[in-house]
Amino acid sequence: MPGFLTRGLSSPYDYYYRRVYVDAVRAVEAAAALPGVDPGRIMVAAGSQGGGVGLAVAGLIPEALRAVFLDVPSLVLFRRATEISNTGSRAEIAEYLRTHRASVEEVFGVLGFFDGVNFAPRATVPAWFSVGLMDQVCPPSTVFAAYNHYAGPKEIRVWPYNGHEGGGPAQEAANLARARLLLGTG
């Protein structure tokens, strides 16, 4: 839904994604506290915007996760993404900046607090990334930036002829197979 990426953009304290990231962290913590849940087996698997949120969670509470699966993660290198792609959420930021011309540096300053490239160096759990080299929504250079800054053990699957869907069902199947291996269930 349009409008969320720019909601509260004038302050890192009011920015919409501050609440999203806090909610995601609290969701992992709540899951770990549930009866019958082994907190040492919690993983995050998400794509696009969810992949960006998953990257933030991995950087904020790496001790709470066993692994992350980040398919075509968004919310990385906001400035670069808006400069090379006018699709998806980047279009919303660009439109905002068209009407708030004097706020460009302030906006990217706020977005820097929420940029996945700044969470990646704090993330130490094993990670599996994927990228579609023809992705206009999450430009490949931004995905590679998150991957290259990621501090923990990592692998990336490159889909040369795919766009934002990345590897789609094939990537999902590979992620499930890796999760089973990590959990010792297959």
PDB file of C-alpha atoms in Angstrom, residues 21-186:
ATOM      1  CA  TYR A  21      11.641  -3.467  12.824  1.00  0.00           C
ATOM      2  CA  VAL A  22      10.697  -3.376  16.508  1.00  0.00           C
ATOM      3  CA  ASP A  23       7.608  -5.494  15.807  1.00  0.00           C
ATOM      4  CA  ALA A  24       9.715  -8.019  13.888  1.00  0.00           C
ATOM      5  CA  VAL A  25      12.229  -8.274  16.730  1.00  0.00           C
ATOM      6  CA  ARG A  26       9.404  -8.658  19.257  1.00  0.00           C
ATOM      7  CA  ALA A  27       7.789 -11.361  17.079  1.00  0.00           C
ATOM      8  CA  VAL A  28      10.994 -13.422  17.215  1.00  0.00           C
ATOM      9  CA  GLU A  29      11.253 -12.866  20.965  1.00  0.00           C
ATOM     10  CA  ALA A  30       7.598 -13.822  21.447  1.00  0.00           C
ATOM     11  CA  ALA A  31       8.042 -16.976  19.362  1.00  0.00           C
ATOM     12  CA  ALA A  32      11.070 -17.950  21.433  1.00  0.00           C
ATOM     13  CA  ALA A  33       9.038 -17.582  24.635  1.00  0.00           C
ATOM     14  CA  LEU A  34       6.192 -19.850  23.514  1.00  0.00           C
ATOM     15  CA  PRO A  35       5.821 -23.167  25.327  1.00  0.00           C
ATOM     16  CA  GLY A  36       7.113 -26.032  23.217  1.00  0.00           C
ATOM     17  CA  VAL A  37       9.358 -23.827  21.073  1.00  0.00           C
ATOM     18  CA  ASP A  38      13.072 -24.508  21.074  1.00  0.00           C
ATOM     19  CA  PRO A  39      14.502 -20.954  20.907  1.00  0.00           C
ATOM     20  CA  GLY A  40      17.721 -22.333  19.415  1.00  0.00           C
ATOM     21  CA  ARG A  41      15.847 -23.394  16.276  1.00  0.00           C
ATOM     22  CA  ILE A  42      14.259 -20.110  15.197  1.00  0.00           C
ATOM     23  CA  MET A  43      14.945 -18.977  11.649  1.00  0.00           C
ATOM     24  CA  VAL A  44      13.705 -16.075   9.569  1.00  0.00           C
ATOM     25  CA  ALA A  45      12.825 -16.600   5.918  1.00  0.00           C
ATOM     26  CA  ALA A  46      11.513 -13.713   3.841  1.00  0.00           C
ATOM     27  CA  GLY A  47      11.797 -11.955   0.532  1.00  0.00           C
ATOM     28  CA  SER A  48      11.778  -8.433  -0.822  1.00  0.00           C
ATOM     29  CA  GLN A  49      10.602  -6.029   1.895  1.00  0.00           C
ATOM     30  CA  GLY A  50      10.370  -8.958   4.304  1.00  0.00           C
ATOM     31  CA  GLY A  51      13.958  -9.855   3.404  1.00  0.00           C
ATOM     32  CA  GLY A  52      15.017  -6.330   4.344  1.00  0.00           C
ATOM     33  CA  VAL A  53      13.166  -6.618   7.641  1.00  0.00           C
ATOM     34  CA  GLY A  54      14.723 -10.057   8.199  1.00  0.00           C
ATOM     35  CA  LEU A  55      18.167  -8.564   7.610  1.00  0.00           C
ATOM     36  CA  ALA A  56      17.447  -5.908  10.249  1.00  0.00           C
ATOM     37  CA  VAL A  57      16.321  -8.591  12.718  1.00  0.00           C
ATOM     38  CA  ALA A  58      19.487 -10.596  12.041  1.00  0.00           C
ATOM     39  CA  GLY A  59      21.546  -7.493  12.811  1.00  0.00           C
ATOM     40  CA  LEU A  60      19.567  -6.458  15.876  1.00  0.00           C
ATOM     41  CA  ILE A  61      19.247  -9.831  17.645  1.00  0.00           C
ATOM     42  CA  PRO A  62      21.612 -12.316  15.979  1.00  0.00           C
ATOM     43  CA  GLU A  63      21.780 -14.356  19.194  1.00  0.00           C
ATOM     44  CA  ALA A  64      18.063 -15.136  18.849  1.00  0.00           C
ATOM     45  CA  LEU A  65      18.312 -16.768  15.421  1.00  0.00           C
ATOM     46  CA  ARG A  66      19.662 -20.010  14.020  1.00  0.00           C
ATOM     47  CA  ALA A  67      19.751 -18.750  10.414  1.00  0.00           C
ATOM     48  CA  VAL A  68      18.175 -16.352   7.930  1.00  0.00           C
ATOM     49  CA  PHE A  69      17.016 -16.825   4.361  1.00  0.00           C
ATOM     50  CA  LEU A  70      16.934 -13.455   2.594  1.00  0.00           C
ATOM     51  CA  ASP A  71      15.547 -13.616  -0.908  1.00  0.00           C
ATOM     52  CA  VAL A  72      15.966 -10.452  -2.997  1.00  0.00           C
ATOM     53  CA  PRO A  73      16.057  -8.275   0.153  1.00  0.00           C
ATOM     54  CA  SER A  74      14.828  -4.718  -0.142  1.00  0.00           C
ATOM     55  CA  LEU A  75      15.431  -1.731   2.171  1.00  0.00           C
ATOM     56  CA  VAL A  76      19.139  -1.645   1.288  1.00  0.00           C
ATOM     57  CA  LEU A  77      21.079   1.332  -0.120  1.00  0.00           C
ATOM     58  CA  PHE A  78      18.007   3.545  -0.391  1.00  0.00           C
ATOM     59  CA  ARG A  79      19.782   6.352  -2.254  1.00  0.00           C
ATOM     60  CA  ARG A  80      21.304   4.065  -4.864  1.00  0.00           C
ATOM     61  CA  ALA A  81      18.038   2.203  -5.307  1.00  0.00           C
ATOM     62  CA  THR A  82      16.131   5.430  -5.958  1.00  0.00           C
ATOM     63  CA  GLU A  83      18.779   6.632  -8.400  1.00  0.00           C
ATOM     64  CA  ILE A  84      18.758   3.494 -10.576  1.00  0.00           C
ATOM     65  CA  SER A  85      15.173   2.237 -10.300  1.00  0.00           C
ATOM     66  CA  ASN A  86      11.832   3.947 -10.280  1.00  0.00           C
ATOM     67  CA  THR A  87       9.843   0.790  -9.522  1.00  0.00           C
ATOM     68  CA  GLY A  88       8.207  -0.392  -6.346  1.00  0.00           C
ATOM     69  CA  SER A  89       8.905   1.419  -3.111  1.00  0.00           C
ATOM     70  CA  ARG A  90      11.747   3.392  -4.673  1.00  0.00           C
ATOM     71  CA  ALA A  91       9.160   5.213  -6.772  1.00  0.00           C
ATOM     72  CA  GLU A  92       7.435   6.303  -3.575  1.00  0.00           C
ATOM     73  CA  ILE A  93      10.647   7.793  -2.173  1.00  0.00           C
ATOM     74  CA  ALA A  94      11.417   9.487  -5.490  1.00  0.00           C
ATOM     75  CA  GLU A  95       7.915  10.992  -5.618  1.00  0.00           C
ATOM     76  CA  TYR A  96       8.302  12.231  -2.049  1.00  0.00           C
ATOM     77  CA  LEU A  97      11.642  13.847  -2.921  1.00  0.00           C
ATOM     78  CA  ARG A  98      10.148  15.468  -6.028  1.00  0.00           C
ATOM     79  CA  THR A  99       7.859  17.439  -3.746  1.00  0.00           C
ATOM     80  CA  HIS A 100      10.315  17.833  -0.840  1.00  0.00           C
ATOM     81  CA  ARG A 101      13.351  18.950  -2.850  1.00  0.00           C
ATOM     82  CA  ALA A 102      15.038  20.724   0.052  1.00  0.00           C
ATOM     83  CA  SER A 103      14.856  17.594   2.220  1.00  0.00           C
ATOM     84  CA  VAL A 104      16.936  15.158   0.148  1.00  0.00           C
ATOM     85  CA  GLU A 105      19.872  14.909   2.554  1.00  0.00           C
ATOM     86  CA  GLU A 106      17.589  14.850   5.598  1.00  0.00           C
ATOM     87  CA  VAL A 107      15.519  12.033   4.059  1.00  0.00           C
ATOM     88  CA  PHE A 108      18.533   9.891   3.238  1.00  0.00           C
ATOM     89  CA  GLY A 109      19.925  10.637   6.689  1.00  0.00           C
ATOM     90  CA  VAL A 110      16.772   9.204   8.255  1.00  0.00           C
ATOM     91  CA  LEU A 111      16.735   6.254   5.847  1.00  0.00           C
ATOM     92  CA  GLY A 112      20.327   5.485   6.831  1.00  0.00           C
ATOM     93  CA  PHE A 113      19.085   4.387  10.249  1.00  0.00           C
ATOM     94  CA  PHE A 114      16.967   1.726   8.527  1.00  0.00           C
ATOM     95  CA  ASP A 115      19.308   0.684   5.731  1.00  0.00           C
ATOM     96  CA  GLY A 116      20.035  -3.037   5.661  1.00  0.00           C
ATOM     97  CA  VAL A 117      23.646  -2.380   4.714  1.00  0.00           C
ATOM     98  CA  ASN A 118      24.073  -0.941   8.223  1.00  0.00           C
ATOM     99  CA  PHE A 119      22.512  -3.983   9.929  1.00  0.00           C
ATOM    100  CA  ALA A 120      24.493  -6.523   7.880  1.00  0.00           C
ATOM    101  CA  PRO A 121      27.852  -6.024   9.689  1.00  0.00           C
ATOM    102  CA  ARG A 122      26.134  -6.879  13.000  1.00  0.00           C
ATOM    103  CA  ALA A 123      24.477 -10.030  11.650  1.00  0.00           C
ATOM    104  CA  THR A 124      26.452 -13.144  12.477  1.00  0.00           C
ATOM    105  CA  VAL A 125      24.039 -16.072  11.986  1.00  0.00           C
ATOM    106  CA  PRO A 126      24.330 -18.162   8.824  1.00  0.00           C
ATOM    107  CA  ALA A 127      22.541 -16.506   5.916  1.00  0.00           C
ATOM    108  CA  TRP A 128      21.404 -17.556   2.493  1.00  0.00           C
ATOM    109  CA  PHE A 129      20.701 -14.758   0.048  1.00  0.00           C
ATOM    110  CA  SER A 130      19.262 -14.807  -3.446  1.00  0.00           C
ATOM    111  CA  VAL A 131      19.237 -12.197  -6.185  1.00  0.00           C
ATOM    112  CA  GLY A 132      17.622 -11.868  -9.605  1.00  0.00           C
ATOM    113  CA  LEU A 133      19.990 -10.054 -11.940  1.00  0.00           C
ATOM    114  CA  MET A 134      17.066  -8.561 -13.884  1.00  0.00           C
ATOM    115  CA  ASP A 135      15.279  -7.318 -10.769  1.00  0.00           C
ATOM    116  CA  GLN A 136      14.056  -3.738 -11.164  1.00  0.00           C
ATOM    117  CA  VAL A 137      12.344  -3.689  -7.756  1.00  0.00           C
ATOM    118  CA  CYS A 138      15.376  -4.660  -5.643  1.00  0.00           C
ATOM    119  CA  PRO A 139      18.333  -3.754  -7.859  1.00  0.00           C
ATOM    120  CA  PRO A 140      21.019  -6.462  -7.780  1.00  0.00           C
ATOM    121  CA  SER A 141      23.727  -4.020  -6.674  1.00  0.00           C
ATOM    122  CA  THR A 142      21.775  -3.316  -3.486  1.00  0.00           C
ATOM    123  CA  VAL A 143      21.342  -7.030  -2.745  1.00  0.00           C
ATOM    124  CA  PHE A 144      25.065  -7.613  -3.324  1.00  0.00           C
ATOM    125  CA  ALA A 145      25.840  -4.705  -0.981  1.00  0.00           C
ATOM    126  CA  ALA A 146      23.845  -6.365   1.806  1.00  0.00           C
ATOM    127  CA  TYR A 147      25.520  -9.689   1.068  1.00  0.00           C
ATOM    128  CA  ASN A 148      29.035  -8.213   0.947  1.00  0.00           C
ATOM    129  CA  HIS A 149      28.553  -6.409   4.275  1.00  0.00           C
ATOM    130  CA  TYR A 150      27.016  -9.406   6.010  1.00  0.00           C
ATOM    131  CA  ALA A 151      29.314 -10.474   8.855  1.00  0.00           C
ATOM    132  CA  GLY A 152      28.224 -14.080   9.354  1.00  0.00           C
ATOM    133  CA  PRO A 153      28.691 -17.160   7.190  1.00  0.00           C
ATOM    134  CA  LYS A 154      26.798 -16.619   3.970  1.00  0.00           C
ATOM    135  CA  GLU A 155      25.985 -17.898   0.531  1.00  0.00           C
ATOM    136  CA  ILE A 156      24.184 -16.259  -2.364  1.00  0.00           C
ATOM    137  CA  ARG A 157      22.258 -17.829  -5.214  1.00  0.00           C
ATOM    138  CA  VAL A 158      22.279 -15.749  -8.368  1.00  0.00           C
ATOM    139  CA  TRP A 159      19.409 -16.050 -10.828  1.00  0.00           C
ATOM    140  CA  PRO A 160      20.782 -14.416 -14.016  1.00  0.00           C
ATOM    141  CA  TYR A 161      17.557 -14.310 -16.034  1.00  0.00           C
ATOM    142  CA  ASN A 162      15.080 -13.618 -13.281  1.00  0.00           C
ATOM    143  CA  GLY A 163      13.595 -10.429 -11.956  1.00  0.00           C
ATOM    144  CA  HIS A 164      12.011  -9.734  -8.603  1.00  0.00           C
ATOM    145  CA  GLU A 165      10.704 -13.285  -8.293  1.00  0.00           C
ATOM    146  CA  GLY A 166      14.322 -14.442  -8.027  1.00  0.00           C
ATOM    147  CA  GLY A 167      14.384 -18.206  -7.983  1.00  0.00           C
ATOM    148  CA  GLY A 168      10.727 -18.471  -7.000  1.00  0.00           C
ATOM    149  CA  PRO A 169       9.674 -22.012  -6.033  1.00  0.00           C
ATOM    150  CA  ALA A 170      13.162 -23.398  -6.778  1.00  0.00           C
ATOM    151  CA  GLN A 171      14.712 -20.962  -4.282  1.00  0.00           C
ATOM    152  CA  GLU A 172      12.019 -21.743  -1.709  1.00  0.00           C
ATOM    153  CA  ALA A 173      12.681 -25.476  -2.070  1.00  0.00           C
ATOM    154  CA  ALA A 174      16.427 -24.908  -1.630  1.00  0.00           C
ATOM    155  CA  ASN A 175      15.782 -22.796   1.482  1.00  0.00           C
ATOM    156  CA  LEU A 176      13.564 -25.498   2.986  1.00  0.00           C
ATOM    157  CA  ALA A 177      16.195 -28.156   2.280  1.00  0.00           C
ATOM    158  CA  ARG A 178      18.861 -26.039   4.032  1.00  0.00           C
ATOM    159  CA  ALA A 179      16.542 -25.415   6.986  1.00  0.00           C
ATOM    160  CA  ARG A 180      15.913 -29.155   7.339  1.00  0.00           C
ATOM    161  CA  LEU A 181      19.669 -29.803   7.347  1.00  0.00           C
ATOM    162  CA  LEU A 182      20.270 -27.118   9.960  1.00  0.00           C
ATOM    163  CA  LEU A 183      17.544 -28.580  12.145  1.00  0.00           C
ATOM    164  CA  GLY A 184      18.704 -32.141  11.589  1.00  0.00           C
ATOM    165  CA  THR A 185      15.349 -33.190  10.143  1.00  0.00           C
ATOM    166  CA  GLY A 186      16.325 -34.260   6.662  1.00  0.00           C
TER     167      GLY A 186
END
